[in-house]
GROMACS .gro file of C-alpha atoms in nm:
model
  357
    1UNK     CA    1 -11.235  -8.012  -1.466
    2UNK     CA    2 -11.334  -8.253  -1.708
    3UNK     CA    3 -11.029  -8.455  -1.823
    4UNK     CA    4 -11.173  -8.637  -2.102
    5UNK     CA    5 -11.274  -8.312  -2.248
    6UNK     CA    6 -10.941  -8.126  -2.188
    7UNK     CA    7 -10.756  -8.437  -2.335
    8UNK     CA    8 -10.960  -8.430  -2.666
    9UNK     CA    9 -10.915  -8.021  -2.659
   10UNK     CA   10 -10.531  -8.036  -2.653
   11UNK     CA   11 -10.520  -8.343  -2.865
   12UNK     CA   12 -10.668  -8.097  -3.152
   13UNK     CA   13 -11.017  -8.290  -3.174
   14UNK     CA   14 -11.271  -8.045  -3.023
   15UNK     CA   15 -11.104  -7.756  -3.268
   16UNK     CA   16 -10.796  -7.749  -3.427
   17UNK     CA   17 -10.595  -7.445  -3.579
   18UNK     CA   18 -10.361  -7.654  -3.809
   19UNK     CA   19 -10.438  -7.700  -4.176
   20UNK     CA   20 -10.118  -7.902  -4.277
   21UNK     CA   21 -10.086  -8.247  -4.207
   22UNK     CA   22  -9.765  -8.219  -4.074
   23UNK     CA   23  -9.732  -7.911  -3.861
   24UNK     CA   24 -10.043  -8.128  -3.695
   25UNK     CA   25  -9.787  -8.455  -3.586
   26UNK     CA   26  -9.533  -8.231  -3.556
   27UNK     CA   27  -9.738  -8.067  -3.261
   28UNK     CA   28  -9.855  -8.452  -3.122
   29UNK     CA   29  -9.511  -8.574  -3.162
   30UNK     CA   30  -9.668  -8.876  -3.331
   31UNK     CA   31 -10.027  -9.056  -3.414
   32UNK     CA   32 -10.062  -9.452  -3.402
   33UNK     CA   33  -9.979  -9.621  -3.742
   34UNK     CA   34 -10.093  -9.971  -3.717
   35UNK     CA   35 -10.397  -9.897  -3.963
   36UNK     CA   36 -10.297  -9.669  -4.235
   37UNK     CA   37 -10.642  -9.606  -4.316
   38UNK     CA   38 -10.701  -9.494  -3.942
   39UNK     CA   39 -10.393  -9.283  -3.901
   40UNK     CA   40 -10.529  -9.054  -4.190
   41UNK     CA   41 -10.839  -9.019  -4.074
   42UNK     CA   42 -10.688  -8.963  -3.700
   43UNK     CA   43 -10.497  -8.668  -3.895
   44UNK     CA   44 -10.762  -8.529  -4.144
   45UNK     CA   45 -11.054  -8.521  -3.814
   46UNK     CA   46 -10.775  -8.256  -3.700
   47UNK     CA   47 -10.727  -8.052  -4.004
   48UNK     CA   48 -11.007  -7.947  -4.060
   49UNK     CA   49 -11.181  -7.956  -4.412
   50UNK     CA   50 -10.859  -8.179  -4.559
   51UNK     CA   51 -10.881  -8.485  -4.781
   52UNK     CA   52 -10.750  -8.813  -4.772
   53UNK     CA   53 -10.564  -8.739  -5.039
   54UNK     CA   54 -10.410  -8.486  -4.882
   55UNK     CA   55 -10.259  -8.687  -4.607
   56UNK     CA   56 -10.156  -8.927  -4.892
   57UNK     CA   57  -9.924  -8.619  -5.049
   58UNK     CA   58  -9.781  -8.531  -4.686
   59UNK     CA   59  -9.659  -8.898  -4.693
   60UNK     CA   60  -9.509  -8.888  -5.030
   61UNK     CA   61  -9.364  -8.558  -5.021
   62UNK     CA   62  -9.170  -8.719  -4.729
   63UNK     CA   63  -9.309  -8.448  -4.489
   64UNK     CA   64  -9.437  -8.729  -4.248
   65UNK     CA   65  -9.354  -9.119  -4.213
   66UNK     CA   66  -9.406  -9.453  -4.037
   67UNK     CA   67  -9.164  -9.589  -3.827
   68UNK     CA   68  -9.100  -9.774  -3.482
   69UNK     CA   69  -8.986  -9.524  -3.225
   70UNK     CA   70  -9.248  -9.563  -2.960
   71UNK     CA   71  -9.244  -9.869  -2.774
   72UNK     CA   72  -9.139 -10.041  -3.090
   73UNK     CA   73  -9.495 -10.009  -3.220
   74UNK     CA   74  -9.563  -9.829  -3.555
   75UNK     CA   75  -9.625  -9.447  -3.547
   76UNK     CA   76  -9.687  -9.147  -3.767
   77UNK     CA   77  -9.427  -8.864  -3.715
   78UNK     CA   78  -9.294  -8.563  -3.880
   79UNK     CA   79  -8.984  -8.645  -4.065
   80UNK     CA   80  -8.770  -8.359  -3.867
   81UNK     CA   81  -8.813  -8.573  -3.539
   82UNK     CA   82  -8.755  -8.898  -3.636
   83UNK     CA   83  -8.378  -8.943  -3.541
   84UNK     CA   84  -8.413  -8.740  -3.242
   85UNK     CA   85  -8.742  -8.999  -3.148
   86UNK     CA   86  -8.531  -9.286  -3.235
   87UNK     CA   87  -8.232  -9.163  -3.049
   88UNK     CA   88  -8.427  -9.126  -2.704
   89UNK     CA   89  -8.617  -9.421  -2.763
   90UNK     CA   90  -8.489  -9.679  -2.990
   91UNK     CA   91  -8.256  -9.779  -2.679
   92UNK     CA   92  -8.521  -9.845  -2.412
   93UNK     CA   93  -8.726  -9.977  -2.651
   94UNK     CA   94  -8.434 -10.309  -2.783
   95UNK     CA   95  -8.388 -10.345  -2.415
   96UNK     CA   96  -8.696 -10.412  -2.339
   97UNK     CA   97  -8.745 -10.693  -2.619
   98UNK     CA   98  -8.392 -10.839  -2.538
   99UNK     CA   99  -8.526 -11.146  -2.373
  100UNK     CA  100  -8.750 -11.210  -2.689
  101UNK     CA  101  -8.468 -11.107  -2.968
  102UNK     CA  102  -8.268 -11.415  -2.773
  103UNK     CA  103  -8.588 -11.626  -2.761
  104UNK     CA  104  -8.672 -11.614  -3.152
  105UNK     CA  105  -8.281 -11.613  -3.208
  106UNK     CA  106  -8.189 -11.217  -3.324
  107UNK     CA  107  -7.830 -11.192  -3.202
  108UNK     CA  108  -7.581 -10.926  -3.318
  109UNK     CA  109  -7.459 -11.170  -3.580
  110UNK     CA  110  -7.766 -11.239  -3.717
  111UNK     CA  111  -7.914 -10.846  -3.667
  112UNK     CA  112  -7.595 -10.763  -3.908
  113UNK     CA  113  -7.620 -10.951  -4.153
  114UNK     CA  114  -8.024 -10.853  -4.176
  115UNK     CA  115  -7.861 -10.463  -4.167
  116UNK     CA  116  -7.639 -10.576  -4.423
  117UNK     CA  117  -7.868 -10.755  -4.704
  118UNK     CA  118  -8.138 -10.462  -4.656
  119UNK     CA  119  -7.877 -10.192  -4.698
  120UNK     CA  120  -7.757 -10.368  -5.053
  121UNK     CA  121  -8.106 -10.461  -5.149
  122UNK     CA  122  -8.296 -10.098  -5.077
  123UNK     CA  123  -7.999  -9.899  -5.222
  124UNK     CA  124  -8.109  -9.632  -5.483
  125UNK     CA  125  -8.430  -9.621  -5.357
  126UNK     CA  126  -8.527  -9.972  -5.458
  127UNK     CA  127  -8.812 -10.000  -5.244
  128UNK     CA  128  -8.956 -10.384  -5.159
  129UNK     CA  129  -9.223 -10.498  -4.973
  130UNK     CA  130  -9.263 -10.726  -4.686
  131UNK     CA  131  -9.313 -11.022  -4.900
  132UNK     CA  132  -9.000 -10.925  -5.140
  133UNK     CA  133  -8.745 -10.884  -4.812
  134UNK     CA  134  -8.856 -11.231  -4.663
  135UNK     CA  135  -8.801 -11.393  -4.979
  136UNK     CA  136  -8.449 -11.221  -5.029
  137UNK     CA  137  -8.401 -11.305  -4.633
  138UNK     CA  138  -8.457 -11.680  -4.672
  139UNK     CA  139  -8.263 -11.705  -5.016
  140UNK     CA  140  -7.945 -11.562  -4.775
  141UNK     CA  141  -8.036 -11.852  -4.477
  142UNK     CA  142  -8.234 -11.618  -4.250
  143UNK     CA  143  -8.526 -11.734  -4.129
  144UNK     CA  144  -8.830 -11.528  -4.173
  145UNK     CA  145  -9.172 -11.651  -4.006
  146UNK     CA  146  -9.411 -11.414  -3.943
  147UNK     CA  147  -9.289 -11.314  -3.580
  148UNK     CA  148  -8.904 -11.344  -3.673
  149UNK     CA  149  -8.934 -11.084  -4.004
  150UNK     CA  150  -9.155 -10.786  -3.824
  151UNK     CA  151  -8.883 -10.828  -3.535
  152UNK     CA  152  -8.625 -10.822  -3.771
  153UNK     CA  153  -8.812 -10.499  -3.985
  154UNK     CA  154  -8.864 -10.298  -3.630
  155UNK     CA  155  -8.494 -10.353  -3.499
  156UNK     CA  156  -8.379 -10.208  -3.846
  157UNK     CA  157  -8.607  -9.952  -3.831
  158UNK     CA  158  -8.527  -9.877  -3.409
  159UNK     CA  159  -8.188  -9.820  -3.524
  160UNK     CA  160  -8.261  -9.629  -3.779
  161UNK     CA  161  -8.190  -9.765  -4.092
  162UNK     CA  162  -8.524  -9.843  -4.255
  163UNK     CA  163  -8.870  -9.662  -4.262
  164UNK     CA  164  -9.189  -9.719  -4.515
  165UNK     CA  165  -9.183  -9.582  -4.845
  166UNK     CA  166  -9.421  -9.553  -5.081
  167UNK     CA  167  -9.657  -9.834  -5.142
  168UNK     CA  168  -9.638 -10.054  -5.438
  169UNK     CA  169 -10.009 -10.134  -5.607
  170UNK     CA  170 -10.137 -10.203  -5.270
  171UNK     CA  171  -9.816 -10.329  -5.069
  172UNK     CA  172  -9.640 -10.115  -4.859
  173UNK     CA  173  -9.277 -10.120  -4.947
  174UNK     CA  174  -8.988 -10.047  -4.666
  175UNK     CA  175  -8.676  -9.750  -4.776
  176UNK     CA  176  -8.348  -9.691  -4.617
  177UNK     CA  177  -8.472  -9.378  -4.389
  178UNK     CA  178  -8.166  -9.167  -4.507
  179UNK     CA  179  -8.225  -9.193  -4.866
  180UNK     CA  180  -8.595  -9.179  -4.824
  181UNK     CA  181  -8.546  -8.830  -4.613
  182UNK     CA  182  -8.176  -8.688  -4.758
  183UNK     CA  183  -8.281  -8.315  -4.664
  184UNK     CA  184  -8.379  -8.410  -4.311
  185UNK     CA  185  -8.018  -8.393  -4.107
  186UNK     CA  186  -7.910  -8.661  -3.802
  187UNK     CA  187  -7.860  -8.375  -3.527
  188UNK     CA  188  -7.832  -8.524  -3.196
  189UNK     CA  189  -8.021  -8.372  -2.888
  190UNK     CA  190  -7.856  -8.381  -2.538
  191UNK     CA  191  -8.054  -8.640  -2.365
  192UNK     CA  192  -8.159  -8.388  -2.102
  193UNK     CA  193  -8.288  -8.175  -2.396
  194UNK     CA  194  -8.483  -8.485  -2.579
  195UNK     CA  195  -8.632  -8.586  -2.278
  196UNK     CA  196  -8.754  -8.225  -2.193
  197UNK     CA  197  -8.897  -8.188  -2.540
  198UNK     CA  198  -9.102  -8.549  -2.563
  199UNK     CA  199  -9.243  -8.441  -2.220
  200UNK     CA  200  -9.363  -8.086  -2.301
  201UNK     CA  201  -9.547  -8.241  -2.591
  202UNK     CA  202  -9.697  -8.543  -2.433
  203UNK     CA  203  -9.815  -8.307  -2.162
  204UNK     CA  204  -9.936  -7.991  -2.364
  205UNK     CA  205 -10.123  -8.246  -2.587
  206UNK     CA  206 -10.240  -8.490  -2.345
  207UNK     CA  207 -10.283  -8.367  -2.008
  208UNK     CA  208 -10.412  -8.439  -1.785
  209UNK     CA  209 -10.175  -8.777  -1.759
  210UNK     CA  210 -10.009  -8.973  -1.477
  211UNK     CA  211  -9.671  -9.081  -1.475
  212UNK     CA  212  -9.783  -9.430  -1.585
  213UNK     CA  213  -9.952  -9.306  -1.898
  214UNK     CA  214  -9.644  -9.138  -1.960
  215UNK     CA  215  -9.426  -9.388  -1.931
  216UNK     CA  216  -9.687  -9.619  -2.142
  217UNK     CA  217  -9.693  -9.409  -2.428
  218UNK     CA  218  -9.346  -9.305  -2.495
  219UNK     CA  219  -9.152  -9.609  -2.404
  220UNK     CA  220  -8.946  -9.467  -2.159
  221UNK     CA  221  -8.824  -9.638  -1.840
  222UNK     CA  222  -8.950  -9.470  -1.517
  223UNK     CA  223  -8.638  -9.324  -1.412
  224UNK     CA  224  -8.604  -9.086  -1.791
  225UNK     CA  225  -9.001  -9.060  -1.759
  226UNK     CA  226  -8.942  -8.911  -1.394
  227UNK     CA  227  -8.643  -8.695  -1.506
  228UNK     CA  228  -8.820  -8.549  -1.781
  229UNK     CA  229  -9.127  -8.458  -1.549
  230UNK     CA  230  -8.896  -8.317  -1.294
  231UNK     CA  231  -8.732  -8.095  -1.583
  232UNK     CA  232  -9.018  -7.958  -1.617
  233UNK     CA  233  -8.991  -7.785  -1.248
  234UNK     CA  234  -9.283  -7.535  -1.177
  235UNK     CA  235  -9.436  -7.485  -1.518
  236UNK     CA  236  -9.629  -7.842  -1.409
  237UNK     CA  237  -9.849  -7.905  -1.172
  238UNK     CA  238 -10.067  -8.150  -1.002
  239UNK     CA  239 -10.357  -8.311  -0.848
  240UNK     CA  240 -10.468  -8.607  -0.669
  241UNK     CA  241 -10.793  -8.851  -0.796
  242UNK     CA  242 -10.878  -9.189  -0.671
  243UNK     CA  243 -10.475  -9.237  -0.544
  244UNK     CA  244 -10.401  -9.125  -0.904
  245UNK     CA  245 -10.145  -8.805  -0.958
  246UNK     CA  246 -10.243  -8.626  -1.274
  247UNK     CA  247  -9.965  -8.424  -1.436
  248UNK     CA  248 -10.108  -8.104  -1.589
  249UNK     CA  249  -9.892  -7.776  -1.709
  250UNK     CA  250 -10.032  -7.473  -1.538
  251UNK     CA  251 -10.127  -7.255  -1.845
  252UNK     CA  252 -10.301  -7.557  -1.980
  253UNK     CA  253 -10.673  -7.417  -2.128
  254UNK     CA  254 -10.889  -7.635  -1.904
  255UNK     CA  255 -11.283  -7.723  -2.001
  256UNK     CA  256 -11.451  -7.741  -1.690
  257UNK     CA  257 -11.808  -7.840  -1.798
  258UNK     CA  258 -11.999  -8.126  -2.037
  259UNK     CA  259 -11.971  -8.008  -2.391
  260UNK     CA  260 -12.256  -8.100  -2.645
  261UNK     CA  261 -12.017  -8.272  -2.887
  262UNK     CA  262 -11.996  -8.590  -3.107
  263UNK     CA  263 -11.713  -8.741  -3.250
  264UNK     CA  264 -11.595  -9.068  -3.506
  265UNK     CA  265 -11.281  -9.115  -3.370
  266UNK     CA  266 -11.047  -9.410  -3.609
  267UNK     CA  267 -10.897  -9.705  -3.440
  268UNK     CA  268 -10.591  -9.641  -3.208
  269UNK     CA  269 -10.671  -9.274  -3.179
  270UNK     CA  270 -10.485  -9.074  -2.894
  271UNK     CA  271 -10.776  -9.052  -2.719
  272UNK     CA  272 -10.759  -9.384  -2.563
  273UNK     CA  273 -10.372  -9.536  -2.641
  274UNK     CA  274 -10.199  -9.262  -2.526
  275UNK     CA  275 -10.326  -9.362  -2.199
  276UNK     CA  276 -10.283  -9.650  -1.989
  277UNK     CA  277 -10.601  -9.583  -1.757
  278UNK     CA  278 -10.898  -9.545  -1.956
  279UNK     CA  279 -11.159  -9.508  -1.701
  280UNK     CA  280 -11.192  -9.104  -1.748
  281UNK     CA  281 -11.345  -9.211  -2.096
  282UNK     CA  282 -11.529  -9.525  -2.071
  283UNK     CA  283 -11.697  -9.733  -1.827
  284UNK     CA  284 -11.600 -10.114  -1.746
  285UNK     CA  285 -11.907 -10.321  -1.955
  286UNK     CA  286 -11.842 -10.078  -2.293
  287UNK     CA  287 -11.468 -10.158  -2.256
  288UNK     CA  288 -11.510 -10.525  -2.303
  289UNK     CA  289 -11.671 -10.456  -2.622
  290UNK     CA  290 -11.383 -10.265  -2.791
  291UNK     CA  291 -11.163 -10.569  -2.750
  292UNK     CA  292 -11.223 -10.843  -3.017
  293UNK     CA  293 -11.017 -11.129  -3.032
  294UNK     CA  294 -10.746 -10.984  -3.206
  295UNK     CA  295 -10.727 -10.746  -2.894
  296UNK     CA  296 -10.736 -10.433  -3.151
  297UNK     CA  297 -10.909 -10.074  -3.047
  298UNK     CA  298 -11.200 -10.020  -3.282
  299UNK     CA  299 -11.325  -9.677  -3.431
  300UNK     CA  300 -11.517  -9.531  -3.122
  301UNK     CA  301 -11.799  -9.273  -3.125
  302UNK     CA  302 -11.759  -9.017  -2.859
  303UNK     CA  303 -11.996  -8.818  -2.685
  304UNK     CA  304 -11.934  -8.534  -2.417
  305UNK     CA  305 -11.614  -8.710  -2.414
  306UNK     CA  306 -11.745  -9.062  -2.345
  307UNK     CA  307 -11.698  -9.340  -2.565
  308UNK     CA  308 -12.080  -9.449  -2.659
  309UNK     CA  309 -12.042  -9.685  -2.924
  310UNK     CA  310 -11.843  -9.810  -3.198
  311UNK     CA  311 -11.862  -9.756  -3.572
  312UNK     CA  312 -11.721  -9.939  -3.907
  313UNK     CA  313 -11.730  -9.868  -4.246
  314UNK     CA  314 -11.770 -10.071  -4.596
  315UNK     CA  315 -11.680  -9.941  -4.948
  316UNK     CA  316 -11.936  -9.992  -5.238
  317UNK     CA  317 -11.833  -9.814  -5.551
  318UNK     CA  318 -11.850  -9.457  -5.507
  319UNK     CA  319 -12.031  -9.471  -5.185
  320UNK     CA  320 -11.886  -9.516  -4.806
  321UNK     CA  321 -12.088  -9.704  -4.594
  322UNK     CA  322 -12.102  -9.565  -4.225
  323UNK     CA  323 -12.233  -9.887  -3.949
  324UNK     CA  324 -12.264  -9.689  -3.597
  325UNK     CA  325 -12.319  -9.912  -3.296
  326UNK     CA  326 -12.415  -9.639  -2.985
  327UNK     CA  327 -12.443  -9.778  -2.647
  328UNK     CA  328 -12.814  -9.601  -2.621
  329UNK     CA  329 -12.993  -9.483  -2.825
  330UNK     CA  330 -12.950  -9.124  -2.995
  331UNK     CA  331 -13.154  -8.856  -2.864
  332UNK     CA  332 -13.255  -8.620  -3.209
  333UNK     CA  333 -13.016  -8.344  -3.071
  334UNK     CA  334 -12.735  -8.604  -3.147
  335UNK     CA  335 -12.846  -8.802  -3.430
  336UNK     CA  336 -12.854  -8.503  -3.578
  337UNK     CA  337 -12.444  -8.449  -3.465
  338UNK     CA  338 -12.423  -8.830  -3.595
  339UNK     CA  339 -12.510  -8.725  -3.958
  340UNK     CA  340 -12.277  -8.384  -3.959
  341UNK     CA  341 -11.964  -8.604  -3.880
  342UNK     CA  342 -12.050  -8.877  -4.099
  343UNK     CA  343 -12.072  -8.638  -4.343
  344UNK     CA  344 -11.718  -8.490  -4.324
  345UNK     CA  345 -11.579  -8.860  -4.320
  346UNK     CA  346 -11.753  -8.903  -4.615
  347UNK     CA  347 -11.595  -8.588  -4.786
  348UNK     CA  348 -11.262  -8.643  -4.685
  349UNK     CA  349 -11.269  -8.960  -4.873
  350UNK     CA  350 -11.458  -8.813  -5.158
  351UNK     CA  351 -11.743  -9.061  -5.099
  352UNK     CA  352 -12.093  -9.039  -5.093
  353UNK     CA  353 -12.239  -9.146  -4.764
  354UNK     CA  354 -12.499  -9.406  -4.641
  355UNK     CA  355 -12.547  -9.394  -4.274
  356UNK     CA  356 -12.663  -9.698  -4.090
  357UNK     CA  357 -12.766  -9.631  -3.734
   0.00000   0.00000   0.00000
């Protein structure tokens, strides 16, 4: 079997059957949202032939949104799991950043009164911006330095009062989740049930996985992660590589052999964060070149399932300009591949494209 190859299968990337935007997080639970501008491309390179603009209207018709409820770090997800996400989650997730909540000085007293001045202040859908709620913040004596307000912005949004609303020019703006999504109702899963259903997707999209990739991407602590493997009883099996167990459900489509395929994957993609072990994908001396300083995945290009460079782009008026880094350089066969895909990024942002190779 070749795992990187399966992975990118059931993570939608070598085909994909879904055309909507959100039927496609709905099915991968949820897509990194650090980089806006990466999270639509990580959803239009899976429905195929859609626009950016496309992904924009899934956002504002409140289909999908950003929020916090994996690991606390900011995600795509369709708006009918977000309270169920949150409810699984959110917990795990504050516990884990307890000792640094008490370090940067986020007690319960101060947490409420945060709760308390966003509730009043994003009422009737008067959306704000990061730079409007730390100015509102500091007029009402909290303290709001760069660390302290996204701390303060993810715990309201872990417990489910705020998400991000529409943007503002080009601000992002933050909305009270349950006026932002009024249609979408707070029904609470068993926990038995939640943790069955995160584990069913992270496995039928993601598989082969350890238990440590698991537990990496959802945020769970090992004893839920283990639970919701074992609830899985005989519809998953296993196998053993380099001490490693890999988690794989039995009916899973496997691909057993190299596939001729090229891909520009955005930064943060699935392919490599929902993972904690990356070594099925890359090799050690290409690794230290996707972390910069800043310690941020870059967009990757992918070949037979290998990461084999890294790309960038640049706007200039109505053109999109493509920088690809390989590894090696492109046999014809590829560079040919190269020019396809550059080509559909270029379309779904209703650019014209200059490639620089």
């Amino acid at each position: 079997m070749n795992i990187a190859l399966t992975r990118l299968k059931h993570l939608n990337v070598l085909s994909s059957p879904y055309s909507s935007p959100e039927k496609l997080v709905e099915d991968l639970v949820a897509i990194q949202g650090q980089d806006y501008a990466a999270s639509k491309w990580a959803i239009g390179l899976r429905t195929p032939g859609s626009k950016e603009e496309d992904i924009e209207s899934a956002f504002l018709d409140k289909k999908i949104i950003r929020s916090w409820p994996l690991r606390g770090t900011l995600h795509v997800v369709s708006a009918k799991d977000i309270y169920w996400l949150l409810d699984l989650l959110g917990p795990p997730t504050i516990s884990k950043y307890a000792a640094h909540y008490k370090k940067i000085e986020l007690d319960s007293k101060v947490l409420k009164k945060c709760y308390s001045i966003l509730s009043k202040n994003l009422t009737n859908q008067n959306f704000l911006t990061r730079k409007e709620i730390s100015s509102i913040l500091e007029k009402s004596g909290i303290i709001t330095n760069t660390t302290r307000l996204s701390h303060i912005l993810q715990r309201a949004g872990l417990e489910g009062l705020i998400c991000f609303g529409p943007r503002k020019d080009k601000d992002f703006t933050y909305t009270l989740i349950e006026e932002w999504i009024p249609k979408i109702k707070k029904v609470k899963k068993p926990k038995e049930e939640a943790l069955y259903d995160i584990t069913k997707k992270y496995f039928d999209t993601r598989a082969p996985a350890t238990l440590a990739d698991f537990v990496w991407w959802s945020g769970l602590n090992v004893k839920d992660a283990k639970a919701g493997i074992e609830s899985f009883g005989s519809k998953l099996t296993n196998f053993q590589k380099e001490d490693q167990t890999y988690y794989i459900p039995k009916k899973m489509d496997l691909v057993e052999k190299d596939s001729d395929t090229l891909f520009l994957l955005p930064a943060f993609d699935e392919f490599l964060l929902a993972f904690t072990d990356r070594k099925d994908c890359m090799d050690p001396p290409p690794k230290r070149l996707l972390t910069p300083a800043d310690d941020l995945f870059r967009p990757t290009l992918v070949i037979n399932g290998w990461v084999s460079g890294i790309w960038q782009r640049e706007f200039k008026k109505e053109d999109v300009i493509l920088k690809v880094n390989p590894y090696k350089p492109l046999n014809a066969n590829f560079k040919k591949k190269l020019k396809k895909v550059a080509k559909e990024y270029a379309n779904f942002l209703g650019k014209n494209l200059i490639l620089e190779v």
